[in-house]
Amino acid sequence: MKTAVSSANKSSLSLIFADFKEITKARLSISVVFSAIAGYFLGATEIQLVPILLLAFGGYCMVGASNAYNQVIEKDLDALMNRTKNRPIPAGRMSVKTALLIAVVLTLIGIVSLYVLNPKTAMFGAISIFLYTSAYTPLKTKTPLSVFVGAIPGAIPFMLGWVAATNDFGIEPGTLFMIQFFWQFPHFWALGWMLDEDYKRGGFKMLPTGKKDKSTVLQIIMYTIWMIVISVIPVFGITGALKLSIPAAVLIFLMGMVMLIFAFKLYEKQDNASARKLMLASVSYITLMQIVYVVDKFI
């Protein structure tokens, strides 16, 4: 009997943990934390464990809170789409009150954690939550410009790490912001292309032209080119303390060109398979680019 009760309790805890990961979008949150830590390494003159832990913990809380608020607001729309109908709220495994409580608690803990680092970091974290929930989320059903608005909080993490390390905002974190800002467009439009039919079930307007056409891909190509340009600008020595060696810049340029080739493939074929390859290439690019920046600084 005790064994059965113990197994049931473990199973229940596993389900609760799984729903917590889902409501906070754990994979996305961890990737955002990775970007923030990369920014911290770039800005720090001395690597310290406590600030890294505070940044990682506070960053996860802030992103998790944004995602929880988003799922509360979009609960009815999530129920209409195949990719989201099994989320905790539309599936009935979590109440709106519980999800909202999680969001509020994570917001408070996240802001306090980032404030301990410095007030500017907490401020940018709070701005990110506000824009994501109060601007990006409601605009998704009204205009494709929501992607532009959403790209602002989406670009903050890389920059946030630098601010956390330096307590300063200047050209260096501004450049990191712009890199991730321009990256958002090919990434999300490739994703929007793949999920266009499902997004339309929920009434979301994600593609810039509203259609899976060449005009949409031309914009993807344009933003990819801008992303590449901004990514290598530090090699010219015009971005303050943020620097990039010639070999690192060449490597990042080549990685960007690979992503651009996938964008041209999508222009040529206009199919979901090509969009998926571009989306995966974009994920690889942002991760590897940040690693190259950090490794280049320390070698």
Coordinates of C-alpha atoms in Angstrom, one line a residue:
M1 CA 0.0 0.0 0.0
K2 CA 2.8 2.4 1.0
T3 CA 4.6 1.6 -2.2
A4 CA 1.5 2.4 -4.3
V5 CA 0.9 5.7 -2.5
S6 CA 4.6 6.6 -2.9
S7 CA 4.4 5.8 -6.6
A8 CA 1.2 7.9 -7.0
N9 CA 2.8 10.9 -5.2
K10 CA 5.9 10.7 -7.5
S11 CA 3.7 10.5 -10.5
S12 CA 1.7 13.5 -9.4
L13 CA 4.8 15.5 -8.7
S14 CA 6.2 14.6 -12.1
L15 CA 3.0 15.8 -13.7
I16 CA 3.1 19.1 -11.8
F17 CA 6.8 19.6 -12.7
A18 CA 6.0 18.8 -16.4
D19 CA 3.2 21.4 -16.3
F20 CA 5.4 24.0 -14.7
K21 CA 8.0 23.4 -17.5
E22 CA 5.2 23.8 -20.0
I23 CA 3.7 27.0 -18.5
T24 CA 7.1 28.6 -18.4
K25 CA 8.3 27.1 -21.7
A26 CA 11.4 25.7 -20.1
R27 CA 13.4 25.1 -23.4
L28 CA 12.8 28.7 -24.6
S29 CA 13.6 30.1 -21.1
I30 CA 16.8 28.1 -20.9
S31 CA 17.9 29.3 -24.4
V32 CA 17.2 32.9 -23.3
V33 CA 19.3 32.4 -20.1
F34 CA 22.1 31.1 -22.3
S35 CA 22.0 34.3 -24.3
A36 CA 22.0 36.4 -21.2
I37 CA 25.0 34.5 -19.7
A38 CA 26.9 34.9 -23.0
G39 CA 26.3 38.7 -22.8
Y40 CA 27.6 38.6 -19.2
F41 CA 30.8 36.9 -20.2
L42 CA 31.3 39.5 -23.0
G43 CA 30.9 42.4 -20.5
A44 CA 32.6 41.1 -17.4
T45 CA 36.1 42.0 -16.6
E46 CA 36.1 39.3 -13.9
I47 CA 33.9 36.2 -14.0
Q48 CA 32.1 35.6 -10.7
L49 CA 29.8 32.7 -9.9
V50 CA 27.2 34.5 -7.8
P51 CA 26.2 37.1 -10.4
I52 CA 26.0 34.4 -13.1
L53 CA 23.6 32.4 -10.8
L54 CA 21.5 35.4 -10.1
L55 CA 21.3 36.3 -13.8
A56 CA 20.4 32.7 -14.7
F57 CA 17.8 32.4 -12.0
G58 CA 16.3 35.8 -12.4
G59 CA 16.4 35.5 -16.2
Y60 CA 14.5 32.2 -16.1
C61 CA 11.9 33.7 -13.7
M62 CA 11.3 36.7 -16.0
V63 CA 11.0 34.7 -19.2
G64 CA 8.9 32.0 -17.4
A65 CA 6.6 34.7 -16.1
S66 CA 6.2 36.2 -19.6
N67 CA 5.3 32.8 -21.0
A68 CA 2.8 32.1 -18.1
Y69 CA 1.1 35.5 -18.6
N70 CA 0.9 34.8 -22.3
Q71 CA -0.7 31.4 -21.8
V72 CA -3.3 33.0 -19.4
I73 CA -4.2 35.7 -22.0
E74 CA -4.3 33.3 -24.9
K75 CA -5.9 30.3 -23.2
D76 CA -9.0 30.3 -25.4
L77 CA -7.0 30.7 -28.6
D78 CA -4.5 28.0 -27.5
A79 CA -7.4 25.6 -27.4
L80 CA -8.0 26.1 -31.1
M81 CA -4.5 25.2 -32.3
N82 CA -3.0 21.7 -32.5
R83 CA 0.4 22.8 -31.2
T84 CA -1.0 24.5 -28.1
K85 CA -4.3 22.7 -27.2
N86 CA -2.4 20.3 -24.8
R87 CA -0.9 23.1 -22.8
P88 CA -1.8 23.0 -19.1
I89 CA -4.7 25.6 -19.1
P90 CA -6.6 24.6 -22.3
A91 CA -6.2 21.0 -21.4
G92 CA -7.7 21.6 -18.0
R93 CA -4.7 20.5 -16.0
M94 CA -4.1 23.9 -14.5
S95 CA -6.5 26.7 -13.5
V96 CA -6.1 30.3 -14.7
K97 CA -5.6 31.3 -11.0
T98 CA -2.8 28.9 -10.5
A99 CA -1.1 30.0 -13.8
L100 CA -1.5 33.7 -12.8
L101 CA -0.1 33.0 -9.4
I102 CA 2.9 31.4 -10.9
A103 CA 3.4 34.3 -13.2
V104 CA 3.2 36.9 -10.5
V105 CA 5.5 35.0 -8.1
L106 CA 8.1 34.5 -10.9
T107 CA 7.9 38.2 -11.8
L108 CA 8.6 39.3 -8.2
I109 CA 11.4 36.8 -7.7
G110 CA 12.9 37.6 -11.1
I111 CA 12.9 41.4 -10.6
V112 CA 14.4 41.1 -7.1
S113 CA 17.1 38.7 -8.3
L114 CA 18.1 41.0 -11.2
Y115 CA 17.9 44.1 -8.9
V116 CA 20.5 42.5 -6.6
L117 CA 22.8 42.5 -9.7
N118 CA 22.0 46.2 -10.4
P119 CA 18.9 48.3 -11.0
K120 CA 19.4 48.7 -14.7
T121 CA 19.3 44.9 -15.2
A122 CA 16.0 44.7 -13.2
M123 CA 14.6 47.6 -15.2
F124 CA 15.3 46.0 -18.6
G125 CA 13.9 42.7 -17.3
A126 CA 10.7 44.4 -16.3
I127 CA 10.4 46.2 -19.6
S128 CA 10.8 42.9 -21.4
I129 CA 7.8 41.4 -19.4
F130 CA 5.7 44.5 -20.0
L131 CA 6.3 44.6 -23.8
Y132 CA 5.8 40.9 -24.2
T133 CA 2.5 40.6 -22.3
S134 CA 1.0 44.1 -22.9
A135 CA 2.0 44.8 -26.4
Y136 CA 3.2 41.7 -28.3
T137 CA 0.6 39.3 -27.1
P138 CA -2.5 41.3 -27.9
L139 CA -1.1 42.5 -31.2
K140 CA -0.6 38.9 -32.5
T141 CA -4.3 38.7 -33.6
K142 CA -4.4 42.2 -35.0
T143 CA -1.3 42.8 -37.1
P144 CA 1.8 41.2 -38.5
L145 CA 3.7 44.1 -36.9
S146 CA 3.4 42.2 -33.7
V147 CA 6.6 40.3 -34.7
F148 CA 8.4 43.7 -34.8
V149 CA 7.1 44.6 -31.3
G150 CA 7.9 41.1 -30.0
A151 CA 11.4 41.3 -31.3
I152 CA 12.2 44.0 -28.8
P153 CA 11.8 41.9 -25.6
G154 CA 13.2 39.0 -27.6
A155 CA 16.4 40.9 -28.2
I156 CA 16.9 42.1 -24.6
P157 CA 18.5 38.9 -23.1
F158 CA 21.9 39.1 -24.9
M159 CA 22.1 42.8 -24.0
L160 CA 20.9 42.1 -20.5
G161 CA 23.9 40.0 -19.7
W162 CA 26.3 42.9 -20.6
V163 CA 24.3 45.3 -18.4
A164 CA 24.3 42.8 -15.6
A165 CA 28.1 42.6 -15.7
T166 CA 28.8 46.3 -16.2
N167 CA 25.8 48.2 -14.8
D168 CA 26.0 50.3 -17.9
F169 CA 24.1 50.7 -21.2
G170 CA 26.1 52.0 -24.2
I171 CA 27.0 51.0 -27.7
E172 CA 28.2 47.6 -26.7
P173 CA 24.9 46.2 -25.3
G174 CA 23.1 48.2 -28.0
T175 CA 25.0 46.2 -30.6
L176 CA 24.2 42.9 -28.9
F177 CA 20.6 44.0 -28.8
M178 CA 20.6 44.8 -32.6
I179 CA 22.1 41.4 -33.5
Q180 CA 19.4 39.5 -31.7
F181 CA 16.7 41.9 -32.8
F182 CA 17.4 41.4 -36.6
W183 CA 17.8 37.6 -36.0
Q184 CA 14.2 37.4 -34.6
F185 CA 12.6 38.1 -38.0
P186 CA 14.0 35.2 -40.2
H187 CA 13.6 32.9 -37.2
F188 CA 10.0 33.7 -36.4
W189 CA 8.9 34.1 -39.9
A190 CA 10.3 30.7 -40.8
L191 CA 8.4 29.3 -37.8
G192 CA 5.3 31.3 -38.8
W193 CA 5.6 29.8 -42.3
M194 CA 5.7 26.2 -40.9
L195 CA 2.8 26.8 -38.6
D196 CA 0.7 29.2 -40.7
E197 CA -2.4 27.0 -40.9
D198 CA -2.3 26.4 -37.2
Y199 CA -1.7 30.0 -36.4
K200 CA -4.7 31.0 -38.5
R201 CA -6.9 28.7 -36.5
G202 CA -6.1 30.8 -33.5
G203 CA -6.5 34.1 -35.5
F204 CA -2.8 35.0 -35.3
K205 CA -1.3 37.2 -38.0
M206 CA 2.4 36.2 -38.0
L207 CA 3.7 36.5 -41.6
P208 CA 4.5 40.0 -42.8
T209 CA 2.3 39.8 -45.9
G210 CA -0.2 37.5 -44.3
K211 CA 0.7 34.8 -46.9
K212 CA 3.3 32.2 -47.6
D213 CA 4.6 34.0 -50.7
K214 CA 7.8 35.3 -52.2
S215 CA 7.3 38.8 -50.7
T216 CA 7.4 37.2 -47.2
V217 CA 10.7 35.4 -48.1
L218 CA 12.2 38.6 -49.5
Q219 CA 11.7 40.2 -46.2
I220 CA 13.3 37.2 -44.5
I221 CA 16.3 37.6 -46.8
M222 CA 16.6 41.3 -46.1
Y223 CA 16.6 40.9 -42.3
T224 CA 19.0 38.0 -42.6
I225 CA 21.5 40.2 -44.5
W226 CA 21.1 43.0 -41.8
M227 CA 21.7 40.4 -39.1
I228 CA 24.9 39.3 -40.7
V229 CA 26.1 42.9 -41.2
I230 CA 25.4 43.8 -37.5
S231 CA 27.0 40.6 -36.3
V232 CA 30.4 41.4 -37.8
I233 CA 30.4 45.2 -37.2
P234 CA 32.5 44.9 -34.0
V235 CA 35.5 43.7 -36.1
F236 CA 35.9 47.3 -37.3
G237 CA 36.6 48.6 -33.9
I238 CA 33.6 51.0 -33.7
T239 CA 31.6 49.3 -30.9
G240 CA 33.6 50.4 -27.9
A241 CA 34.8 47.5 -25.6
L242 CA 32.9 45.0 -27.7
K243 CA 35.5 43.6 -30.1
L244 CA 35.8 40.8 -32.6
S245 CA 38.9 39.4 -34.2
I246 CA 39.1 39.0 -38.0
P247 CA 39.0 35.1 -37.8
A248 CA 36.0 35.2 -35.6
A249 CA 34.2 37.7 -37.9
V250 CA 34.9 35.5 -40.9
L251 CA 33.5 32.5 -39.1
I252 CA 30.4 34.4 -38.1
F253 CA 30.0 35.7 -41.6
L254 CA 30.2 32.2 -43.1
M255 CA 27.6 30.9 -40.6
G256 CA 25.4 33.8 -41.5
M257 CA 25.8 33.0 -45.2
V258 CA 24.7 29.4 -44.5
M259 CA 21.5 30.8 -43.0
L260 CA 21.1 33.1 -46.0
I261 CA 21.4 30.1 -48.4
F262 CA 18.6 28.4 -46.5
A263 CA 16.5 31.6 -46.9
F264 CA 17.1 31.6 -50.7
K265 CA 16.1 27.9 -50.7
L266 CA 12.8 28.9 -49.1
Y267 CA 12.4 31.6 -51.8
E268 CA 13.0 29.0 -54.5
K269 CA 10.8 26.1 -53.1
Q270 CA 8.3 27.9 -50.8
D271 CA 7.6 24.8 -48.8
N272 CA 7.4 23.9 -45.1
A273 CA 10.5 21.6 -45.4
S274 CA 12.6 24.6 -46.5
A275 CA 11.1 26.8 -43.8
R276 CA 12.0 24.2 -41.1
K277 CA 15.6 24.0 -42.3
L278 CA 15.8 27.8 -42.1
M279 CA 14.3 27.8 -38.6
L280 CA 16.8 25.2 -37.4
A281 CA 19.7 27.0 -39.1
S282 CA 18.6 30.2 -37.3
V283 CA 18.7 28.4 -33.9
S284 CA 22.1 27.1 -34.7
Y285 CA 23.3 30.5 -35.8
I286 CA 22.3 32.4 -32.7
T287 CA 23.8 29.8 -30.4
L288 CA 27.1 29.4 -32.3
M289 CA 27.5 33.1 -32.9
Q290 CA 27.3 33.8 -29.2
I291 CA 29.8 31.0 -28.4
V292 CA 32.2 32.4 -31.0
Y293 CA 31.9 35.9 -29.5
V294 CA 32.7 34.6 -26.0
V295 CA 35.5 32.3 -27.1
D296 CA 37.0 35.0 -29.2
K297 CA 37.1 37.3 -26.2
F298 CA 39.0 34.9 -24.0
I299 CA 41.5 33.7 -26.6

